[in-house]
Tab-separated table of C-alpha atoms (C1' of nucleotides) in Angstrom:
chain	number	residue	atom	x	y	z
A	1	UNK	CA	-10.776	-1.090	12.829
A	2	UNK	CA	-11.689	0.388	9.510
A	3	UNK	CA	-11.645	-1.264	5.521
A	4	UNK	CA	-8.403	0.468	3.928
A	5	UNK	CA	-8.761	0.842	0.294
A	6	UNK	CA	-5.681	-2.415	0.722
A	7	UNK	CA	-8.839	-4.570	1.229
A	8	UNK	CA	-10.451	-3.644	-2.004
A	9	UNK	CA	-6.925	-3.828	-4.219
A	10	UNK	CA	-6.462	-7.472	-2.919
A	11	UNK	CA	-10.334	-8.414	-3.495
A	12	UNK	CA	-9.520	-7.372	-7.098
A	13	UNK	CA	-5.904	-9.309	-7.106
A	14	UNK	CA	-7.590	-12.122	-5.774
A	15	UNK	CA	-10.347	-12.168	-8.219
A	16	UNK	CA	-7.860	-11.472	-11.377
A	17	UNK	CA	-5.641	-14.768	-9.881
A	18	UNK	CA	-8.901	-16.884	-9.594
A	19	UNK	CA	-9.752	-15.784	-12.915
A	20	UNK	CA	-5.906	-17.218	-14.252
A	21	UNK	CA	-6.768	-20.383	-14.660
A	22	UNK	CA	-8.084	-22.624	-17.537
A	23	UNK	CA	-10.485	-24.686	-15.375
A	24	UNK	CA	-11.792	-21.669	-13.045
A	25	UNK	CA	-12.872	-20.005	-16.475
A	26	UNK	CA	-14.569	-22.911	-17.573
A	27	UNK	CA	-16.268	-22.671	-14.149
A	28	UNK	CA	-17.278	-19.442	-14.245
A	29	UNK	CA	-18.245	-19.650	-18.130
A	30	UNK	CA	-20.598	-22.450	-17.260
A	31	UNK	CA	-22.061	-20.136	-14.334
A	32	UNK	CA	-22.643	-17.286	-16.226
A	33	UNK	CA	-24.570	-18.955	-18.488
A	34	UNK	CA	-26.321	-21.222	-15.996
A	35	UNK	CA	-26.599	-19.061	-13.032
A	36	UNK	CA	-26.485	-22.017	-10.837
A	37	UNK	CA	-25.160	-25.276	-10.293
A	38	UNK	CA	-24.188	-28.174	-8.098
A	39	UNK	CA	-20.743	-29.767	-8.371
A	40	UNK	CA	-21.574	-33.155	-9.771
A	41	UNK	CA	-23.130	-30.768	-12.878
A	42	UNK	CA	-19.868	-29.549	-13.176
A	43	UNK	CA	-18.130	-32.365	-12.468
A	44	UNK	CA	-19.145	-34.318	-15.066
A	45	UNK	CA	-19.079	-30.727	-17.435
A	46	UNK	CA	-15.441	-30.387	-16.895
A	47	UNK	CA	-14.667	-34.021	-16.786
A	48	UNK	CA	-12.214	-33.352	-13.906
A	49	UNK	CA	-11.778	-35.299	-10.847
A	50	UNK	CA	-14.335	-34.248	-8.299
A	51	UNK	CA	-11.422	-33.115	-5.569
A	52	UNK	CA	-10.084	-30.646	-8.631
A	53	UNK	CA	-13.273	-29.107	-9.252
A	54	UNK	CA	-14.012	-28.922	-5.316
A	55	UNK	CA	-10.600	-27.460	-4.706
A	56	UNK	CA	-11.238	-24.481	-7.576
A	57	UNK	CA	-14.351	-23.695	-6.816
A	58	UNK	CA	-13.114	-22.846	-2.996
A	59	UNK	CA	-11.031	-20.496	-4.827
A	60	UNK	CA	-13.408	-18.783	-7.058
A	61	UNK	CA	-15.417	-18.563	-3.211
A	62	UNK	CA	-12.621	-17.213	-1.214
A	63	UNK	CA	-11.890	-14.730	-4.097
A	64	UNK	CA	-15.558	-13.471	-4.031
A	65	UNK	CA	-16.915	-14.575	-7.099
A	66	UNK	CA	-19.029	-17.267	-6.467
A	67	UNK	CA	-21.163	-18.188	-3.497
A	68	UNK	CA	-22.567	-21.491	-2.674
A	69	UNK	CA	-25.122	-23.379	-0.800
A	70	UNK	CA	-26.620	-26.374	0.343
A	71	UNK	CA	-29.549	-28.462	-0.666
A	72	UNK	CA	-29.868	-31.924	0.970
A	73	UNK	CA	-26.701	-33.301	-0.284
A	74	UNK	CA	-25.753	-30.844	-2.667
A	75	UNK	CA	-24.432	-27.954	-2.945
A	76	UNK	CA	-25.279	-25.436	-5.218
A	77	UNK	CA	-22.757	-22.638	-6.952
A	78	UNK	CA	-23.774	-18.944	-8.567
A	79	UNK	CA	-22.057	-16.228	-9.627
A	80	UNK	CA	-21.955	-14.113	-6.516
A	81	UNK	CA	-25.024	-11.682	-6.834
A	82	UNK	CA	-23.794	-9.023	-4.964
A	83	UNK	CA	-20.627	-8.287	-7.237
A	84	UNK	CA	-19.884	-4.818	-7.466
A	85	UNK	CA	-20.702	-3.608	-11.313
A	86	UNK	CA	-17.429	-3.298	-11.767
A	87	UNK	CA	-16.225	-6.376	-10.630
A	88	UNK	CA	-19.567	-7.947	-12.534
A	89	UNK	CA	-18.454	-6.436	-15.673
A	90	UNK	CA	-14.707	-7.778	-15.106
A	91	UNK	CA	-16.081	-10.558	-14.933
A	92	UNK	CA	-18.660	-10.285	-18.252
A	93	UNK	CA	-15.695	-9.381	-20.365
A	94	UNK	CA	-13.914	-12.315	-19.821
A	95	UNK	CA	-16.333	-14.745	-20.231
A	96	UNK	CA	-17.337	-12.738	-23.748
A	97	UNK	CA	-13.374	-13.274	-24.558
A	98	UNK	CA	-13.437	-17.035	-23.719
A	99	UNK	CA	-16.828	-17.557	-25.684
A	100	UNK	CA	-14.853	-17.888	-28.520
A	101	UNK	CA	-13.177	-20.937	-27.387
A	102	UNK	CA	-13.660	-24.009	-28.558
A	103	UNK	CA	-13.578	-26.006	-25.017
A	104	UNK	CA	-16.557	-23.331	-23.876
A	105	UNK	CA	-18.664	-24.884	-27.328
A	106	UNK	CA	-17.874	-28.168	-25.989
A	107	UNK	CA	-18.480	-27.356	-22.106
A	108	UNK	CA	-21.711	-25.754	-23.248
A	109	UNK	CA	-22.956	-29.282	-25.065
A	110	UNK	CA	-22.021	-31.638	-22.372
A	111	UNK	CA	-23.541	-29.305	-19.448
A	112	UNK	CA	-26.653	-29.725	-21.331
A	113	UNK	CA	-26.486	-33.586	-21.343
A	114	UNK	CA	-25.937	-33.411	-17.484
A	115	UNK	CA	-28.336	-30.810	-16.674
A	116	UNK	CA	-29.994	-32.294	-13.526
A	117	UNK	CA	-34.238	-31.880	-13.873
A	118	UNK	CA	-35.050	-28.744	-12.247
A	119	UNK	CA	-38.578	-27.510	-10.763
A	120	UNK	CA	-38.838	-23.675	-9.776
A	121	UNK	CA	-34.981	-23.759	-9.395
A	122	UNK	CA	-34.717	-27.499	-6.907
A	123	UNK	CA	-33.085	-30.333	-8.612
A	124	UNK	CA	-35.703	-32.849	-8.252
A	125	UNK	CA	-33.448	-35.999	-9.517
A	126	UNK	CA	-31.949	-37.898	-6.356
A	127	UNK	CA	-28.487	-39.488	-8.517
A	128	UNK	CA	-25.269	-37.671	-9.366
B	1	UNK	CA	1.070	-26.098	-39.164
B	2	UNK	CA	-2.051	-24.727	-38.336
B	3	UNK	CA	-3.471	-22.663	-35.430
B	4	UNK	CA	-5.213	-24.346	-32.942
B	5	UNK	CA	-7.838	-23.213	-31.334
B	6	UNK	CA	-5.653	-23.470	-27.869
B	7	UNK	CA	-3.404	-20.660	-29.278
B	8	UNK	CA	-5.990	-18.252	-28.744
B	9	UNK	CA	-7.225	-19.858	-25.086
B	10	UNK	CA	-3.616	-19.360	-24.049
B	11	UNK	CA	-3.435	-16.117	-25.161
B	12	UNK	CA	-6.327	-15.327	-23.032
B	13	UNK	CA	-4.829	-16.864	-19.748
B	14	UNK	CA	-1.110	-15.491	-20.181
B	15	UNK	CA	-2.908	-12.347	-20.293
B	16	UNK	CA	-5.129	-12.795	-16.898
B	17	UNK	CA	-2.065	-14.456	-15.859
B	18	UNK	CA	0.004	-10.998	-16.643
B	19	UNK	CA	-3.192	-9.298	-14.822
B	20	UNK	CA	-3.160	-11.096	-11.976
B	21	UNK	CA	-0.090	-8.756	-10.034
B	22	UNK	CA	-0.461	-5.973	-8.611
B	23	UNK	CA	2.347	-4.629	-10.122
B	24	UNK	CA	1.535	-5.097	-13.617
B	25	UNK	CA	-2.362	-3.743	-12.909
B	26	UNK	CA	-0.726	-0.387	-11.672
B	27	UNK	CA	2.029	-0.160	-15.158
B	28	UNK	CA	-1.493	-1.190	-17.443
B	29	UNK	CA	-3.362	1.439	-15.260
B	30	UNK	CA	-0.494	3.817	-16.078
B	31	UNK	CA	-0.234	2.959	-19.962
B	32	UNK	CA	-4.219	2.776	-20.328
B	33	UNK	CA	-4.284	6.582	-19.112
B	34	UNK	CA	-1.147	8.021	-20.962
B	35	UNK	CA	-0.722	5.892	-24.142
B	36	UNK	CA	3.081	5.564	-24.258
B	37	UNK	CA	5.570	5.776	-21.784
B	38	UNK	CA	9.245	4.774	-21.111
B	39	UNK	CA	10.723	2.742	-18.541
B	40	UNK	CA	12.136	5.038	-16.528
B	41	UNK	CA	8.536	7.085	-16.473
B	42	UNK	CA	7.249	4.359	-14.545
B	43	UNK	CA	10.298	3.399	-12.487
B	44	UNK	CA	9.943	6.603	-10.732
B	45	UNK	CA	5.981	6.745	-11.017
B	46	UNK	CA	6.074	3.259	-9.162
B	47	UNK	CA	9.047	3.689	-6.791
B	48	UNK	CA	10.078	0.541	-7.548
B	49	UNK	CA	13.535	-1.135	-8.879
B	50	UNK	CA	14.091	-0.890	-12.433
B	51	UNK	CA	14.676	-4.331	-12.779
B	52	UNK	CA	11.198	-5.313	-11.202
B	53	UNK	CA	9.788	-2.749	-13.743
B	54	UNK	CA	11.787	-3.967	-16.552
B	55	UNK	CA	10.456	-8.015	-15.767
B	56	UNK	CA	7.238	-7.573	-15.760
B	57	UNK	CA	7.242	-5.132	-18.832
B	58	UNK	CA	8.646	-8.280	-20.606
B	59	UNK	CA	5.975	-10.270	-18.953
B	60	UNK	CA	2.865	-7.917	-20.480
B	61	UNK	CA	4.608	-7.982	-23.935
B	62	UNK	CA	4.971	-11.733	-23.572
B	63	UNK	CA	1.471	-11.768	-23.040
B	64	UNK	CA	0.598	-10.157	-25.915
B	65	UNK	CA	-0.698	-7.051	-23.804
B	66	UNK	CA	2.153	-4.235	-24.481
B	67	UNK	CA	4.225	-3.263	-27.756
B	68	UNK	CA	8.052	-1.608	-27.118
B	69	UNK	CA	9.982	0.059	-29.593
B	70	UNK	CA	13.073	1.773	-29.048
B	71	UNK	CA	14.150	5.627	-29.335
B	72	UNK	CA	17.798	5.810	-28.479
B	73	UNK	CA	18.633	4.763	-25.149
B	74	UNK	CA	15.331	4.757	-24.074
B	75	UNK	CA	12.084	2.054	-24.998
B	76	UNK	CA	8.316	3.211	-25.352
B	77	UNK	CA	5.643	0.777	-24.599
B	78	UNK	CA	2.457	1.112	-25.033
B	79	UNK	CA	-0.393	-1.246	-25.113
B	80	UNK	CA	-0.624	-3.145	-28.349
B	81	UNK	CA	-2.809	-1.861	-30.350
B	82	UNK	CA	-3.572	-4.199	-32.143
B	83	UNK	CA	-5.499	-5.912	-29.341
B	84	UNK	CA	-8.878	-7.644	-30.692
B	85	UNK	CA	-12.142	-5.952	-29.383
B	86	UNK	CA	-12.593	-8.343	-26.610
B	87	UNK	CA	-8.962	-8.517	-25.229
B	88	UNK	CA	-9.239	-5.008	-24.845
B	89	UNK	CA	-12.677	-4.956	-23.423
B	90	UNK	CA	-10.929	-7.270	-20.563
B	91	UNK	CA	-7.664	-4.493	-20.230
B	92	UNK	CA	-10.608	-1.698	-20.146
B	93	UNK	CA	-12.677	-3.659	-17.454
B	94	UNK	CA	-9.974	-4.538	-14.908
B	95	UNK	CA	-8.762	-0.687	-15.336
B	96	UNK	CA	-11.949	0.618	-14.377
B	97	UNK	CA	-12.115	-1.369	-11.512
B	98	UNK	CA	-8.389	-0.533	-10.625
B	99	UNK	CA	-9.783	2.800	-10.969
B	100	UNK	CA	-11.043	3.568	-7.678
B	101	UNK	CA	-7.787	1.960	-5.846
B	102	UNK	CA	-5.886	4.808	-3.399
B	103	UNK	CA	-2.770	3.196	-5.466
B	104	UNK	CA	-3.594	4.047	-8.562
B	105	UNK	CA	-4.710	7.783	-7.756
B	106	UNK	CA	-1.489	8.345	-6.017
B	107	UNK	CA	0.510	6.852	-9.163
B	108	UNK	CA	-1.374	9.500	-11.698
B	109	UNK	CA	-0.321	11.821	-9.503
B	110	UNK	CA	3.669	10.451	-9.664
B	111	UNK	CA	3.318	10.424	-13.034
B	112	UNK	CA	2.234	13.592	-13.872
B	113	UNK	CA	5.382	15.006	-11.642
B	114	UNK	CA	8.231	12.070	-13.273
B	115	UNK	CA	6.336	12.424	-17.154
B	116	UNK	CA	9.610	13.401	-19.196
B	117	UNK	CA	8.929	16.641	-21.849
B	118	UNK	CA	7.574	15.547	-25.126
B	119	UNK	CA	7.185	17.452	-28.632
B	120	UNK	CA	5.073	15.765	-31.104
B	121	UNK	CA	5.209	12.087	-29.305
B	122	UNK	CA	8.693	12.206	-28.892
B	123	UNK	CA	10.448	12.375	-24.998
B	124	UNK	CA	13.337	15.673	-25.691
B	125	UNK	CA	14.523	16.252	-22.244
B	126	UNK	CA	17.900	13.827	-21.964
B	127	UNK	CA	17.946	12.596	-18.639
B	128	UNK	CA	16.053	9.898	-16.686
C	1	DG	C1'	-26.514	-47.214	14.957
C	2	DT	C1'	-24.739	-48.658	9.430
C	3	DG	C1'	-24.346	-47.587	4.647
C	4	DT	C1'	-24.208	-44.563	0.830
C	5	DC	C1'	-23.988	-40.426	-1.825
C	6	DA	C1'	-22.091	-35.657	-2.535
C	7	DT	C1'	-18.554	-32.828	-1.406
C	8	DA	C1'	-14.396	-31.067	1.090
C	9	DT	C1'	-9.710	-31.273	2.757
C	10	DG	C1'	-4.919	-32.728	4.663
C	11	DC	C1'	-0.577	-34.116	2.875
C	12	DG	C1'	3.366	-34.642	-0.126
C	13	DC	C1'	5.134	-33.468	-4.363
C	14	DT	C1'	6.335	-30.736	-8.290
C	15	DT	C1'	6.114	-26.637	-10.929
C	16	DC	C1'	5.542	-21.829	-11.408
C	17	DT	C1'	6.311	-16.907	-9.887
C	18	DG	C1'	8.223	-12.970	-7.853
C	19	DT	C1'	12.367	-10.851	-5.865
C	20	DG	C1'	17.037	-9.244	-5.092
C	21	DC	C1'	21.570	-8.902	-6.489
C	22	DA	C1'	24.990	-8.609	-9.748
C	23	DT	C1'	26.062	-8.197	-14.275
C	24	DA	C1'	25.284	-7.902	-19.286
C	25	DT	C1'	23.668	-5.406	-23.362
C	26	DG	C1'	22.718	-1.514	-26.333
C	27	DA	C1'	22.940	3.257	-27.514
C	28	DT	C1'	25.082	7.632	-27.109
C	29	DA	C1'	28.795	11.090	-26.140
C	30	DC	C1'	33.515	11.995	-26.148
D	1	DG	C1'	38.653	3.122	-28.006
D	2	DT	C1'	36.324	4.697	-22.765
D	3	DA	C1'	32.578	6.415	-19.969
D	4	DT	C1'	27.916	6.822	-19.023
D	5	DC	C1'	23.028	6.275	-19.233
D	6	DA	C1'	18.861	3.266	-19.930
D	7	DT	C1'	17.356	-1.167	-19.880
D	8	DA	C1'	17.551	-6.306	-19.789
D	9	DT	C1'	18.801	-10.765	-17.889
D	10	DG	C1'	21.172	-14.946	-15.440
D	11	DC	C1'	21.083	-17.019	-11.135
D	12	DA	C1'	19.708	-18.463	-6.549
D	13	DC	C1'	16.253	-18.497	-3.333
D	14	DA	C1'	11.554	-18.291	-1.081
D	15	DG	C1'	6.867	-18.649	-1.306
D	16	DA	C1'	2.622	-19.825	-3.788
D	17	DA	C1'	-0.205	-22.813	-6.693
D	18	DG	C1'	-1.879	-26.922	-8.839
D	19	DC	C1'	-2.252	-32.011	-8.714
D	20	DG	C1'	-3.173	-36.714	-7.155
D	21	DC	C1'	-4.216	-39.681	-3.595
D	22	DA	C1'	-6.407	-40.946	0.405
D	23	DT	C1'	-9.497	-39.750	3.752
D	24	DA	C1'	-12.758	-36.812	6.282
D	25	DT	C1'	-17.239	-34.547	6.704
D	26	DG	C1'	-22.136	-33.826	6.173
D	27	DA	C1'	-26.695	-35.175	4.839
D	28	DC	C1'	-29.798	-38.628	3.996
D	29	DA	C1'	-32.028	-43.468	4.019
D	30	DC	C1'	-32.746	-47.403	6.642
DNA sequence: GTGTCATATGCGCTTCTGTGCATATGATAC
DNA sequence: GTATCATATGCACAGAAGCGCATATGACAC
């Protein structure tokens, strides 16, 4: 069984659908900027019910642009680091288009007030 | 009545909304390459129904992507010009990555076969 | 084992989107 | 006026997507 190029036109449709959404930008805004996060961080970014953030950051996952992992209980997000450039820069140009917004400002501010203490990249605070 | 700053962040979503088919990547990919074209240029370049084609023209000009104008019986589109630097850099970035797609090679090639004459911009030859 | 915290997911519901068909509109030629 | 060509659109239907709620899972502490 070999990749037809239909594999890489639907990674991009995928990708371009995740991207259609007001909250998945926000989500992938805050990553850019962050490079990684746990969901409580963005939970209380967003100020979205936990299930909602859970259920669009699947999305962003099964559309290849974010990976995640686990750490004790949490589980940590980043921009996937093995985007193609051109899927990368996709993805640079519409965060630099949604910079401008006025919810970003605001996302950017309140991710800094939730900002879990970080040493060498672990969260050492126990409470979401 | 003022503008809001949500105008512009739902300008930017009806336009990865209007990215996010397949069909309108491939018309984008078409009009990024040859500047202006008419309906029936990409009917037959996309082998699809000219009412498909027609819909989601009026989808990319509702998102503020393409422009139409009329000459006779037929209507030019083009993207808008008028795009700002970073909607554009968005159009530019999801074309190059469409770039590579089998689809999109084998639509240049349609196109170059189904492009109607043109002298100085505008299409002479009568028929679609 | 129990309890708790962090996160994911199944289900029902509603809303949005794309498609196909038929038909309408708009411009031209006669 | 009629006929024809190019394009748009109303409608019905099917499938996808997002949401809210409740609940499940997974890791840890005890």
């Amino acid at each position: 069984m070999h990749r037809s190029a239909y594999d890489t036109m639907d990674k991009l449709l995928r990708m371009l659908k995740a991207l259609a959404d007001p909250t998945r930008v926000r989500i992938i805004q805050l990553l850019q900027k962050r490079d990684e996060l746990c969901v409580c961080e963005i939970v209380d970014t967003l100020q979205l019910p936990q299930y909602s953030v859970s259920r669009h950051l699947g999305i962003l996952k099964a559309a290849g642009l974010v990976v995640d992992w686990r750490q004790g209980k949490w589980m940590h997000h980043r921009l996937d680091p093995d985007l193609s450039k051109q899927d990368r820069a996709v993805v640079a140009a519409v965060c630099a288009r949604a910079d401008a917004e006025a919810v970003h400002r605001q996302d950017a501010r309140r991710l800094r007030q939730h900002l879990r203490p970080r040493v060498k990249g672990e969260v050492v605070e126990r409470k979401c």
